[in-house]
Amino acid sequence: QKEVEQNSGPLSVPEGAIASLNCTYSDRGSQSFFWYRQYSGKSPELIMFIYSNGDKEDGRFTAQLNKASQYVSLLIRDSQPSDSATYLCAVSHNNAGNMLTFGGGTRLMVKP
Amino acid sequence: GAGVSQTPSNKVTEKGKYVELRCDPISGHTALYWYRQSLGQGPEFLIYFQGTGAADDSGLPNDRFFAVRPEGSVSTLKIQRTERGDSAVYLCASSARPDPSYNEQFFGPGTRLTVL
């Protein structure tokens, strides 16, 4: 069973703080890892992807991947109220037709 | 450039009716995916097209669901004899790269299906 697990939250952080979102996955065959942001009533928006162990930075966002621990995380620096949304972790499996398996999402609330 | 588009944005139907949901992917994207998202959950995979053919339909819940992509661009998801449990947001995504290891998928706005 391929599973992706996320804490549903809500995760509440003050404006300007670092928000840390975590995700674990069960299938060691997972190849690619994605973070999507989803505002209420909207569709998922791709914000980060990572394919290799280590860190990947893009502006205020940093994705971290540890394949040995089957763990991927997203850090948001200088959190803004506009970052308040649900963050979905997704993994892609090389032998599974390129489909994405999503976690249930973590709701982030950034308080002014 | 234009993103993935989906029509209709909302569809309300009665139990037992037939519905069609349309997806127009990003121009040039060869891979197209359908997902379904229920309230409070992450999207769940339904079917994947590479070009005109369904490369993976393992996520379709039963034979009431069917999808086509006859010319390798626009896709239609068809649901026969709809049931109340089919109510969800149906999301379409497309991807430019055929390489399974590099597979950024971009989502359309979704179709909210309500079966009464």
PDB file of C-alpha atoms in Angstrom:
ATOM      1  CA  GLN A   1       0.000   0.000   0.000  1.00  0.00           C
ATOM      2  CA  LYS A   2       1.545   3.272  -1.102  1.00  0.00           C
ATOM      3  CA  GLU A   3       0.816   5.893   1.536  1.00  0.00           C
ATOM      4  CA  VAL A   4       1.760   9.460   2.190  1.00  0.00           C
ATOM      5  CA  GLU A   5       1.192  10.793   5.672  1.00  0.00           C
ATOM      6  CA  GLN A   6       0.857  14.377   6.852  1.00  0.00           C
ATOM      7  CA  ASN A   7      -0.295  15.935  10.095  1.00  0.00           C
ATOM      8  CA  SER A   8      -3.649  17.532   9.294  1.00  0.00           C
ATOM      9  CA  GLY A   9      -3.003  20.500  11.601  1.00  0.00           C
ATOM     10  CA  PRO A  10      -3.877  23.245  11.819  1.00  0.00           C
ATOM     11  CA  LEU A  11      -0.340  24.458  12.219  1.00  0.00           C
ATOM     12  CA  SER A  12      -0.434  27.987  13.554  1.00  0.00           C
ATOM     13  CA  VAL A  13       2.600  30.274  13.282  1.00  0.00           C
ATOM     14  CA  PRO A  14       2.999  34.022  13.809  1.00  0.00           C
ATOM     15  CA  GLU A  15       3.735  36.275  10.875  1.00  0.00           C
ATOM     16  CA  GLY A  16       7.463  36.374  10.119  1.00  0.00           C
ATOM     17  CA  ALA A  17       8.191  32.982  11.675  1.00  0.00           C
ATOM     18  CA  ILE A  18       9.368  29.805   9.952  1.00  0.00           C
ATOM     19  CA  ALA A  19       6.667  27.271   9.178  1.00  0.00           C
ATOM     20  CA  SER A  20       7.816  23.648   9.026  1.00  0.00           C
ATOM     21  CA  LEU A  21       5.604  21.129   7.243  1.00  0.00           C
ATOM     22  CA  ASN A  22       6.409  17.443   7.309  1.00  0.00           C
ATOM     23  CA  CYS A  23       5.527  14.404   5.250  1.00  0.00           C
ATOM     24  CA  THR A  24       6.444  10.727   5.404  1.00  0.00           C
ATOM     25  CA  TYR A  25       5.926   8.126   2.712  1.00  0.00           C
ATOM     26  CA  SER A  26       5.879   4.355   2.790  1.00  0.00           C
ATOM     27  CA  ASP A  27       7.088   3.283  -0.649  1.00  0.00           C
ATOM     28  CA  ARG A  28      10.870   3.195  -0.998  1.00  0.00           C
ATOM     29  CA  GLY A  29      10.407   3.159  -4.776  1.00  0.00           C
ATOM     30  CA  SER A  30       9.183   6.746  -4.716  1.00  0.00           C
ATOM     31  CA  GLN A  31      11.161   8.855  -7.177  1.00  0.00           C
ATOM     32  CA  SER A  32       9.872  12.419  -7.139  1.00  0.00           C
ATOM     33  CA  PHE A  33       8.415  14.603  -4.416  1.00  0.00           C
ATOM     34  CA  PHE A  34       6.158  17.607  -4.699  1.00  0.00           C
ATOM     35  CA  TRP A  35       4.592  20.263  -2.519  1.00  0.00           C
ATOM     36  CA  TYR A  36       1.331  21.824  -3.587  1.00  0.00           C
ATOM     37  CA  ARG A  37      -0.455  24.743  -1.965  1.00  0.00           C
ATOM     38  CA  GLN A  38      -4.233  24.722  -2.001  1.00  0.00           C
ATOM     39  CA  TYR A  39      -6.329  27.678  -0.974  1.00  0.00           C
ATOM     40  CA  SER A  40      -9.874  26.983   0.178  1.00  0.00           C
ATOM     41  CA  GLY A  41     -12.121  26.311  -2.798  1.00  0.00           C
ATOM     42  CA  LYS A  42      -9.228  26.366  -5.256  1.00  0.00           C
ATOM     43  CA  SER A  43      -7.184  23.694  -7.008  1.00  0.00           C
ATOM     44  CA  PRO A  44      -3.659  22.614  -5.972  1.00  0.00           C
ATOM     45  CA  GLU A  45      -0.827  24.884  -7.092  1.00  0.00           C
ATOM     46  CA  LEU A  46       2.683  23.419  -7.496  1.00  0.00           C
ATOM     47  CA  ILE A  47       5.177  25.345  -5.370  1.00  0.00           C
ATOM     48  CA  MET A  48       8.177  23.017  -5.004  1.00  0.00           C
ATOM     49  CA  PHE A  49       9.539  19.757  -6.326  1.00  0.00           C
ATOM     50  CA  ILE A  50      12.608  17.792  -5.297  1.00  0.00           C
ATOM     51  CA  TYR A  51      14.175  14.674  -6.763  1.00  0.00           C
ATOM     52  CA  SER A  52      17.476  14.236  -4.879  1.00  0.00           C
ATOM     53  CA  ASN A  53      18.411  13.941  -1.236  1.00  0.00           C
ATOM     54  CA  GLY A  54      19.226  17.211   0.451  1.00  0.00           C
ATOM     55  CA  ASP A  55      17.807  20.702   0.359  1.00  0.00           C
ATOM     56  CA  LYS A  56      16.342  22.727  -2.474  1.00  0.00           C
ATOM     57  CA  GLU A  57      15.663  26.421  -1.992  1.00  0.00           C
ATOM     58  CA  ASP A  58      13.358  28.671  -4.002  1.00  0.00           C
ATOM     59  CA  GLY A  59      12.770  32.111  -2.532  1.00  0.00           C
ATOM     60  CA  ARG A  60      11.165  31.733   0.896  1.00  0.00           C
ATOM     61  CA  PHE A  61      10.587  28.020   0.371  1.00  0.00           C
ATOM     62  CA  THR A  62      13.000  25.167   1.099  1.00  0.00           C
ATOM     63  CA  ALA A  63      12.209  21.541   0.395  1.00  0.00           C
ATOM     64  CA  GLN A  64      14.184  18.873   2.218  1.00  0.00           C
ATOM     65  CA  LEU A  65      14.366  15.219   1.209  1.00  0.00           C
ATOM     66  CA  ASN A  66      15.762  12.268   3.143  1.00  0.00           C
ATOM     67  CA  LYS A  67      15.123   9.061   1.222  1.00  0.00           C
ATOM     68  CA  ALA A  68      16.745   6.869   3.874  1.00  0.00           C
ATOM     69  CA  SER A  69      14.223   8.105   6.427  1.00  0.00           C
ATOM     70  CA  GLN A  70      11.427   8.359   3.834  1.00  0.00           C
ATOM     71  CA  TYR A  71      10.816  11.911   4.884  1.00  0.00           C
ATOM     72  CA  VAL A  72      10.235  15.138   3.000  1.00  0.00           C
ATOM     73  CA  SER A  73       9.617  18.552   4.470  1.00  0.00           C
ATOM     74  CA  LEU A  74       8.803  22.094   3.427  1.00  0.00           C
ATOM     75  CA  LEU A  75      10.086  25.139   5.258  1.00  0.00           C
ATOM     76  CA  ILE A  76       8.502  28.528   4.694  1.00  0.00           C
ATOM     77  CA  ARG A  77      10.609  31.421   5.933  1.00  0.00           C
ATOM     78  CA  ASP A  78       9.188  34.811   6.869  1.00  0.00           C
ATOM     79  CA  SER A  79       5.658  33.388   6.845  1.00  0.00           C
ATOM     80  CA  GLN A  80       2.950  35.748   5.639  1.00  0.00           C
ATOM     81  CA  PRO A  81      -0.813  35.664   6.230  1.00  0.00           C
ATOM     82  CA  SER A  82      -1.150  34.986   2.477  1.00  0.00           C
ATOM     83  CA  ASP A  83       0.680  31.683   3.064  1.00  0.00           C
ATOM     84  CA  SER A  84      -2.341  30.455   5.025  1.00  0.00           C
ATOM     85  CA  ALA A  85      -3.562  27.456   3.043  1.00  0.00           C
ATOM     86  CA  THR A  86      -3.488  23.677   2.970  1.00  0.00           C
ATOM     87  CA  TYR A  87      -0.155  22.208   1.878  1.00  0.00           C
ATOM     88  CA  LEU A  88      -0.282  18.894   0.082  1.00  0.00           C
ATOM     89  CA  CYS A  89       2.674  16.536  -0.139  1.00  0.00           C
ATOM     90  CA  ALA A  90       2.723  14.257  -3.181  1.00  0.00           C
ATOM     91  CA  VAL A  91       5.041  11.497  -4.351  1.00  0.00           C
ATOM     92  CA  SER A  92       5.504   9.895  -7.742  1.00  0.00           C
ATOM     93  CA  HIS A  93       6.478   6.280  -8.289  1.00  0.00           C
ATOM     94  CA  ASN A  94       8.600   5.232 -11.211  1.00  0.00           C
ATOM     95  CA  ASN A  95       6.669   2.008 -11.689  1.00  0.00           C
ATOM     96  CA  ALA A  96       3.176   3.409 -11.193  1.00  0.00           C
ATOM     97  CA  GLY A  97       2.372   5.241 -14.384  1.00  0.00           C
ATOM     98  CA  ASN A  98       3.567   8.626 -13.165  1.00  0.00           C
ATOM     99  CA  MET A  99       0.575   9.012 -10.901  1.00  0.00           C
ATOM    100  CA  LEU A 100       0.904  11.176  -7.823  1.00  0.00           C
ATOM    101  CA  THR A 101      -0.068   9.861  -4.418  1.00  0.00           C
ATOM    102  CA  PHE A 102      -1.098  12.681  -2.117  1.00  0.00           C
ATOM    103  CA  GLY A 103      -1.144  13.068   1.606  1.00  0.00           C
ATOM    104  CA  GLY A 104      -4.213  14.506   3.267  1.00  0.00           C
ATOM    105  CA  GLY A 105      -2.618  17.918   3.583  1.00  0.00           C
ATOM    106  CA  THR A 106      -1.581  20.149   6.459  1.00  0.00           C
ATOM    107  CA  ARG A 107      -3.561  23.294   7.108  1.00  0.00           C
ATOM    108  CA  LEU A 108      -1.267  26.238   7.843  1.00  0.00           C
ATOM    109  CA  MET A 109      -2.500  29.383   9.569  1.00  0.00           C
ATOM    110  CA  VAL A 110      -0.213  32.412   9.691  1.00  0.00           C
ATOM    111  CA  LYS A 111      -1.449  34.934  12.240  1.00  0.00           C
ATOM    112  CA  PRO A 112      -0.688  38.643  11.782  1.00  0.00           C
TER     113      PRO A 112
ATOM    114  CA  GLY B   1       0.343  31.145 -21.365  1.00  0.00           C
ATOM    115  CA  ALA B   2      -2.962  29.464 -20.691  1.00  0.00           C
ATOM    116  CA  GLY B   3      -3.123  26.857 -17.982  1.00  0.00           C
ATOM    117  CA  VAL B   4      -5.235  23.735 -17.739  1.00  0.00           C
ATOM    118  CA  SER B   5      -8.907  24.502 -18.226  1.00  0.00           C
ATOM    119  CA  GLN B   6     -11.890  22.439 -17.134  1.00  0.00           C
ATOM    120  CA  THR B   7     -15.571  22.678 -17.904  1.00  0.00           C
ATOM    121  CA  PRO B   8     -18.060  22.946 -16.401  1.00  0.00           C
ATOM    122  CA  SER B   9     -16.849  24.483 -13.159  1.00  0.00           C
ATOM    123  CA  ASN B  10     -19.904  23.117 -11.373  1.00  0.00           C
ATOM    124  CA  LYS B  11     -22.240  20.295 -12.283  1.00  0.00           C
ATOM    125  CA  VAL B  12     -25.337  19.310 -10.341  1.00  0.00           C
ATOM    126  CA  THR B  13     -27.090  16.152 -11.449  1.00  0.00           C
ATOM    127  CA  GLU B  14     -29.544  13.602 -10.177  1.00  0.00           C
ATOM    128  CA  LYS B  15     -28.709  10.097  -9.092  1.00  0.00           C
ATOM    129  CA  GLY B  16     -28.647   7.747 -12.061  1.00  0.00           C
ATOM    130  CA  LYS B  17     -27.860  10.381 -14.661  1.00  0.00           C
ATOM    131  CA  TYR B  18     -24.875  10.479 -17.039  1.00  0.00           C
ATOM    132  CA  VAL B  19     -22.280  13.275 -16.886  1.00  0.00           C
ATOM    133  CA  GLU B  20     -19.292  14.357 -18.927  1.00  0.00           C
ATOM    134  CA  LEU B  21     -16.455  16.460 -17.585  1.00  0.00           C
ATOM    135  CA  ARG B  22     -14.006  18.109 -19.950  1.00  0.00           C
ATOM    136  CA  CYS B  23     -10.322  18.945 -19.575  1.00  0.00           C
ATOM    137  CA  ASP B  24      -8.148  21.009 -21.908  1.00  0.00           C
ATOM    138  CA  PRO B  25      -4.471  20.599 -20.932  1.00  0.00           C
ATOM    139  CA  ILE B  26      -1.631  23.058 -21.296  1.00  0.00           C
ATOM    140  CA  SER B  27      -0.673  23.289 -24.959  1.00  0.00           C
ATOM    141  CA  GLY B  28       2.079  20.823 -25.813  1.00  0.00           C
ATOM    142  CA  HIS B  29       1.662  18.707 -22.688  1.00  0.00           C
ATOM    143  CA  THR B  30       1.494  15.066 -23.691  1.00  0.00           C
ATOM    144  CA  ALA B  31       0.592  13.615 -20.300  1.00  0.00           C
ATOM    145  CA  LEU B  32      -2.875  14.167 -18.817  1.00  0.00           C
ATOM    146  CA  TYR B  33      -4.216  12.986 -15.474  1.00  0.00           C
ATOM    147  CA  TRP B  34      -7.579  12.879 -13.767  1.00  0.00           C
ATOM    148  CA  TYR B  35      -7.859  12.993  -9.988  1.00  0.00           C
ATOM    149  CA  ARG B  36     -10.794  13.183  -7.615  1.00  0.00           C
ATOM    150  CA  GLN B  37     -10.761  15.152  -4.373  1.00  0.00           C
ATOM    151  CA  SER B  38     -13.268  14.751  -1.571  1.00  0.00           C
ATOM    152  CA  LEU B  39     -13.659  17.371   1.143  1.00  0.00           C
ATOM    153  CA  GLY B  40     -10.759  17.384   3.593  1.00  0.00           C
ATOM    154  CA  GLN B  41      -8.703  14.873   1.634  1.00  0.00           C
ATOM    155  CA  GLY B  42      -5.887  14.963  -0.859  1.00  0.00           C
ATOM    156  CA  PRO B  43      -6.566  14.254  -4.537  1.00  0.00           C
ATOM    157  CA  GLU B  44      -6.842  10.594  -5.520  1.00  0.00           C
ATOM    158  CA  PHE B  45      -5.589   9.342  -8.871  1.00  0.00           C
ATOM    159  CA  LEU B  46      -8.114   8.088 -11.399  1.00  0.00           C
ATOM    160  CA  ILE B  47      -6.489   7.726 -14.824  1.00  0.00           C
ATOM    161  CA  TYR B  48      -3.397   8.785 -16.786  1.00  0.00           C
ATOM    162  CA  PHE B  49      -3.082   9.378 -20.529  1.00  0.00           C
ATOM    163  CA  GLN B  50       0.160   9.538 -22.455  1.00  0.00           C
ATOM    164  CA  GLY B  51      -0.893  10.847 -25.834  1.00  0.00           C
ATOM    165  CA  THR B  52      -4.185   9.287 -26.896  1.00  0.00           C
ATOM    166  CA  GLY B  53      -3.952   6.086 -24.894  1.00  0.00           C
ATOM    167  CA  ALA B  54      -4.854   5.428 -21.283  1.00  0.00           C
ATOM    168  CA  ALA B  55      -1.489   4.346 -19.886  1.00  0.00           C
ATOM    169  CA  ASP B  56      -2.825   3.685 -16.387  1.00  0.00           C
ATOM    170  CA  ASP B  57      -6.509   3.466 -15.433  1.00  0.00           C
ATOM    171  CA  SER B  58      -5.971   1.653 -12.160  1.00  0.00           C
ATOM    172  CA  GLY B  59      -7.570   4.433 -10.133  1.00  0.00           C
ATOM    173  CA  LEU B  60     -10.991   4.298 -11.777  1.00  0.00           C
ATOM    174  CA  PRO B  61     -13.320   3.093  -9.010  1.00  0.00           C
ATOM    175  CA  ASN B  62     -15.580   0.933 -11.193  1.00  0.00           C
ATOM    176  CA  ASP B  63     -16.837   0.459 -14.725  1.00  0.00           C
ATOM    177  CA  ARG B  64     -19.227   3.413 -14.469  1.00  0.00           C
ATOM    178  CA  PHE B  65     -16.204   5.634 -14.981  1.00  0.00           C
ATOM    179  CA  PHE B  66     -14.564   6.005 -18.363  1.00  0.00           C
ATOM    180  CA  ALA B  67     -12.279   8.585 -19.945  1.00  0.00           C
ATOM    181  CA  VAL B  68     -11.124   9.325 -23.470  1.00  0.00           C
ATOM    182  CA  ARG B  69      -8.555  11.518 -25.156  1.00  0.00           C
ATOM    183  CA  PRO B  70      -9.140  10.848 -28.867  1.00  0.00           C
ATOM    184  CA  GLU B  71      -6.741  13.378 -30.370  1.00  0.00           C
ATOM    185  CA  GLY B  72      -4.146  13.505 -27.641  1.00  0.00           C
ATOM    186  CA  SER B  73      -5.232  16.873 -26.308  1.00  0.00           C
ATOM    187  CA  VAL B  74      -8.682  17.421 -24.776  1.00  0.00           C
ATOM    188  CA  SER B  75      -9.937  14.669 -22.486  1.00  0.00           C
ATOM    189  CA  THR B  76     -13.439  13.818 -21.325  1.00  0.00           C
ATOM    190  CA  LEU B  77     -14.237  11.936 -18.129  1.00  0.00           C
ATOM    191  CA  LYS B  78     -17.559  10.153 -18.383  1.00  0.00           C
ATOM    192  CA  ILE B  79     -19.580   8.877 -15.446  1.00  0.00           C
ATOM    193  CA  GLN B  80     -22.602   6.665 -16.030  1.00  0.00           C
ATOM    194  CA  ARG B  81     -25.455   6.058 -13.576  1.00  0.00           C
ATOM    195  CA  THR B  82     -24.106   8.593 -11.118  1.00  0.00           C
ATOM    196  CA  GLU B  83     -24.335   7.887  -7.411  1.00  0.00           C
ATOM    197  CA  ARG B  84     -24.303  10.268  -4.457  1.00  0.00           C
ATOM    198  CA  GLY B  85     -20.870   8.945  -3.522  1.00  0.00           C
ATOM    199  CA  ASP B  86     -19.513  10.302  -6.811  1.00  0.00           C
ATOM    200  CA  SER B  87     -19.914  13.841  -5.478  1.00  0.00           C
ATOM    201  CA  ALA B  88     -16.450  15.411  -5.328  1.00  0.00           C
ATOM    202  CA  VAL B  89     -14.177  17.843  -7.129  1.00  0.00           C
ATOM    203  CA  TYR B  90     -12.748  16.277 -10.257  1.00  0.00           C
ATOM    204  CA  LEU B  91      -9.306  17.649 -11.051  1.00  0.00           C
ATOM    205  CA  CYS B  92      -7.375  17.422 -14.279  1.00  0.00           C
ATOM    206  CA  ALA B  93      -3.606  17.894 -14.479  1.00  0.00           C
ATOM    207  CA  SER B  94      -1.116  17.898 -17.311  1.00  0.00           C
ATOM    208  CA  SER B  95       2.619  17.397 -17.549  1.00  0.00           C
ATOM    209  CA  ALA B  96       5.153  18.192 -20.264  1.00  0.00           C
ATOM    210  CA  ARG B  97       7.723  15.551 -19.552  1.00  0.00           C
ATOM    211  CA  PRO B  98       7.245  11.876 -20.374  1.00  0.00           C
ATOM    212  CA  ASP B  99      10.092  10.929 -18.008  1.00  0.00           C
ATOM    213  CA  PRO B 100       8.505   9.386 -14.895  1.00  0.00           C
ATOM    214  CA  SER B 101      11.316  10.690 -12.730  1.00  0.00           C
ATOM    215  CA  TYR B 102      10.649  14.303 -13.658  1.00  0.00           C
ATOM    216  CA  ASN B 103       6.936  14.758 -13.573  1.00  0.00           C
ATOM    217  CA  GLU B 104       5.705  18.179 -12.546  1.00  0.00           C
ATOM    218  CA  GLN B 105       1.945  18.171 -12.886  1.00  0.00           C
ATOM    219  CA  PHE B 106      -0.132  21.341 -13.172  1.00  0.00           C
ATOM    220  CA  PHE B 107      -3.750  21.299 -12.143  1.00  0.00           C
ATOM    221  CA  GLY B 108      -6.821  22.881 -13.628  1.00  0.00           C
ATOM    222  CA  PRO B 109      -9.489  24.638 -11.539  1.00  0.00           C
ATOM    223  CA  GLY B 110     -11.554  21.474 -11.190  1.00  0.00           C
ATOM    224  CA  THR B 111     -15.190  20.548 -11.728  1.00  0.00           C
ATOM    225  CA  ARG B 112     -17.329  20.320  -8.607  1.00  0.00           C
ATOM    226  CA  LEU B 113     -19.795  17.484  -9.167  1.00  0.00           C
ATOM    227  CA  THR B 114     -22.831  17.211  -6.930  1.00  0.00           C
ATOM    228  CA  VAL B 115     -25.112  14.206  -7.259  1.00  0.00           C
ATOM    229  CA  LEU B 116     -28.475  14.723  -5.603  1.00  0.00           C
TER     230      LEU B 116
END
